[in-house]
Amino acid sequence: MAIGEFRMLVAWGVIAAGYPLAALAAAPPPTDPEPPFSFERAPGRLPKTVVPSRYEIAITPNIEAKTFTGVESVALDLRASTDELVLNSLDETLTEVRFDGQPVATVASDDEQQLTTVHLAHRARTGAHRLTFTYTGKIETRPQGLFLQPYAYPDGTSGKMLSTQMESTDARRLFPCWDEPAFRAVFVLTFTVPSDWATVSNMPIARRTVHGALQTVRFDPTPKMPSYLVEFTGGELGHLSGQSGATALGVWAVRGQEATGQYALDNAAQILGDYNDYFGYPFPLPKLDSIAIPGGFSGAMENWGAITYNERHLLLPPSSTLSQQQEIYAVQAHEMAHQWNGDLVTMGWWDDLWLNESFASWMAAKETALRNPSWQWWEQADVDKESAMRADALANSPAIQQHVTDELQASNAFDPAITYDKGQSILRMLEAYLGPGPFRDGIRRYMQAHAFSNATTTDLWVALSAATGKDVGRIAGDWTGRPGFPLLHVAAACGADGARTVHVTQSRFLSAGATQGESHWAVPLQVRIGSHGEPASVLLSDAPISAGSCAEPLSLDAGAIGFYRVQYDAATLQTNTAHFGELPDGDRIALLDDEWALVLARAEPLKNYLALASGMDGDLDTRAWQQISDSLGTIEYDERGRPGHEALTAYARSVLAPAFAALGWNAKPDEAPDRQELRRTLIRDLGVWGDADVIRVARQRFDTFLKDPASLAPSDQPAILAVVAHDADATTFEQLHRLAKSTKNMSELGRFYSALAEVRDPTLADEAAPIIFSAEIPPQAFQARLQMLGALAQEHPALGWRLFSQHAHELLASQGNMEALVEAQYVPQIFWNSAPLDEIEAWVRGKVPAEMAPEMERGMAAAHRKIDEKALLIREADALTEERHAS
Ligand SMILES: [Zn+2]
């Protein structure tokens, strides 16, 4: 699953982490290594003695009544004699239940436990049997099980369609089943829907029979797969088709929108070819469809052979921006990687969810970087790594491999920072250490060994060890099995001849200050001496490292690949700062990231970070500048409403000004896309931080744009609109609102409405607020609502919190069963500055179940941390301002 809006929610909060609770800082005891996968040993609530092998399921929806009827027949293998069957069900009523054609004794469904227990009339022998029944269920209005999605487009198209979302545990809402990932089975689906509908499922259509206004569509049997990958979509759909090798490709969308799927279709062909090669295992299904769901849910879902996407992750309307294009490619690459990691080989239980998600994220970044070199994608992925490191620097952060007691808690494992981003970073660090070729060979072995089956983390280590000849479990186990990551303390000694010897020690890094805990991580270092040359790949040991001369810069995280932080001794930091402008981009990014984190952890003074930021020396690397822009932006936010704000923004402008002067207002011919993104970042920051020239030119460009929409490229619009909106008066607000109401497609709609909510004037903010919940925003565009609320909350925290806390359930509809995780873990760190923390905590307590206390404590710890950091940054920034004035 890709988790789109979730990420955006996280981005609002500029999340930091860590909480000064020394008692929590001790490393937990090492976990016992998990055994290789075995069906019998896999965790779960359902007995492993009754095993379904094939489901035949026929469903007839009643859209008006939001119900459906079903007929189900399950082939069972009894591995022990029994008189009881236990399976999952939710909001369903079973009737005519028969076992081998004979009525059963009793049937009891418990929606609290999400179980149905069938007592047989007689004890059944081991071997093959059949369970049959009819049943009724509910069509949902949220993306859980079978759901109804209304839509309306700016071109006037409107209607309703059906689709499904099963992961983690919602297949049971569509059909009673053994709904745990180890129970792989064949699914044969039949749907009876209006005859003018197009229908898509995991497999091609086997037979279609029209009877009057209805049609009955039966799909080919799936391969053996877990229930959470079952998919059905039906509606007034159009499609584009293509081919990649033996695989038929399709892109489906609401009829009339499908033409905007050409980009996705081309991507799918490219990615599928690359993955067939990389995994050494050709995509095993005859077809792969990509389905654009208007709204419905956040992100995308990797159903085998029938991937569903929120339409904004698949369709590229005219006037889309570069970042939309990038997001589509990256999300497709993520979902398609799941066709192997997740679908062909599934984690045995939810505690190994990272095998699905970290892997898909890492593979997607690798593929996106490979095929779009001008995007500098790995540098952009540094943003994800930093977000993971901030979350993992909390004393109470979870490990990548999380204990999941029962499947009803599985949704809590979809933590974007840890399960996705930390896991992706660990895999990248491991690949760099083992070498890309041997690493790929290990993945191929893993696929071959576990195809059409399940696996555990240990199975992955075994395959990688066999391919590389290294004990990968020993190196990688602590990174996935325990929370946190190390801070490396670098102490250089200079010999009489200037030769440098480096001693490195480690302790767990916590954002509230590093602890001197036992050192236990096997750290694969990338060591670069000087500003040029290839880094050396070494595993950290107690032995001193011989590292060139003391006059040369030194990087222990060359290329910013490592999931650790480095604190250099004062002399080495000084040398690195003096040579900062000439370092390779990745080394520079790592230094900026680490120094900023050390400032927030009170381990380095702010002026050390600012010395780096001011030392870019004409270099225009996009990620490095964005890191600087984000850090200055954090201080600017904290200083708002305080006497130090004006001096701080003037200083921040002076840091960015040389880069903007070098770039100029207009893109040069053949300028790389990421450099153009940098220009947009600088325009936005300089304008919002009060640069009068930037505000004036932005205003001119906006006025021209209103008369001639072609005068401003779509990708350039958000920055210009942001600057204009921040300074808007009533007339400008009206102009922006008219612009929003005149949008021609969903891409413009998101962009223009979001700008409307960036107004700084409180009266205008009050006018923007009701628009978020009005019918001006189409039913499927929940993302635009969230974007508006996020923009409003940035400038008007109290108003943002009031709106969010009153409308959370409506605003988070797309989160499905992850809503509680968002509320518990993310709401406190998003709204930390919007209301007293005890008010926020009380609100969260009232929303989420008691067993989510650990998630809530993480959220609250991060919020407390933000408040501490705010005090620290204000103190340090004000002191530096005084110093500057005094000198
Ligand atoms: Zn995923």
PDB file of C-alpha atoms and ligand atoms in Angstrom, residues 1-3 167 300-302 331 334-335 338 341 353 356-358 360-361 414 420, ligand 1:
ATOM      1  CA  MET A   1       0.000   0.000   0.000  1.00  0.00           C
ATOM      2  CA  ALA A   2       1.246   3.490  -0.713  1.00  0.00           C
ATOM      3  CA  ILE A   3       0.062   6.062   1.779  1.00  0.00           C
ATOM      4  CA  GLU A 167      -5.719  -4.517   3.264  1.00  0.00           C
ATOM      5  CA  ALA A 300      -2.686   3.125  -3.814  1.00  0.00           C
ATOM      6  CA  MET A 301      -3.121  -0.620  -3.228  1.00  0.00           C
ATOM      7  CA  GLU A 302      -1.118  -3.438  -4.803  1.00  0.00           C
ATOM      8  CA  VAL A 331       3.779   5.366  -6.558  1.00  0.00           C
ATOM      9  CA  HIS A 334       6.053   1.119  -5.393  1.00  0.00           C
ATOM     10  CA  GLU A 335       2.841  -0.771  -6.187  1.00  0.00           C
ATOM     11  CA  HIS A 338       4.645  -5.239  -4.489  1.00  0.00           C
ATOM     12  CA  ASN A 341       7.358  -8.383  -2.711  1.00  0.00           C
ATOM     13  CA  LEU A 353       5.013  -5.957   7.090  1.00  0.00           C
ATOM     14  CA  ASN A 356       6.292  -5.673   1.859  1.00  0.00           C
ATOM     15  CA  GLU A 357       6.508  -1.960   2.475  1.00  0.00           C
ATOM     16  CA  SER A 358      10.176  -1.143   3.025  1.00  0.00           C
ATOM     17  CA  ALA A 360       8.493  -1.665  -2.242  1.00  0.00           C
ATOM     18  CA  SER A 361       9.620   1.802  -1.154  1.00  0.00           C
ATOM     19  CA  PHE A 414       1.696   0.932   8.608  1.00  0.00           C
ATOM     20  CA  TYR A 420       8.273   2.578   4.980  1.00  0.00           C
TER      21      TYR A 420
HETATM   22 ZN    ZN B   1       3.023  -0.454  -0.213  1.00  0.00          ZN
END
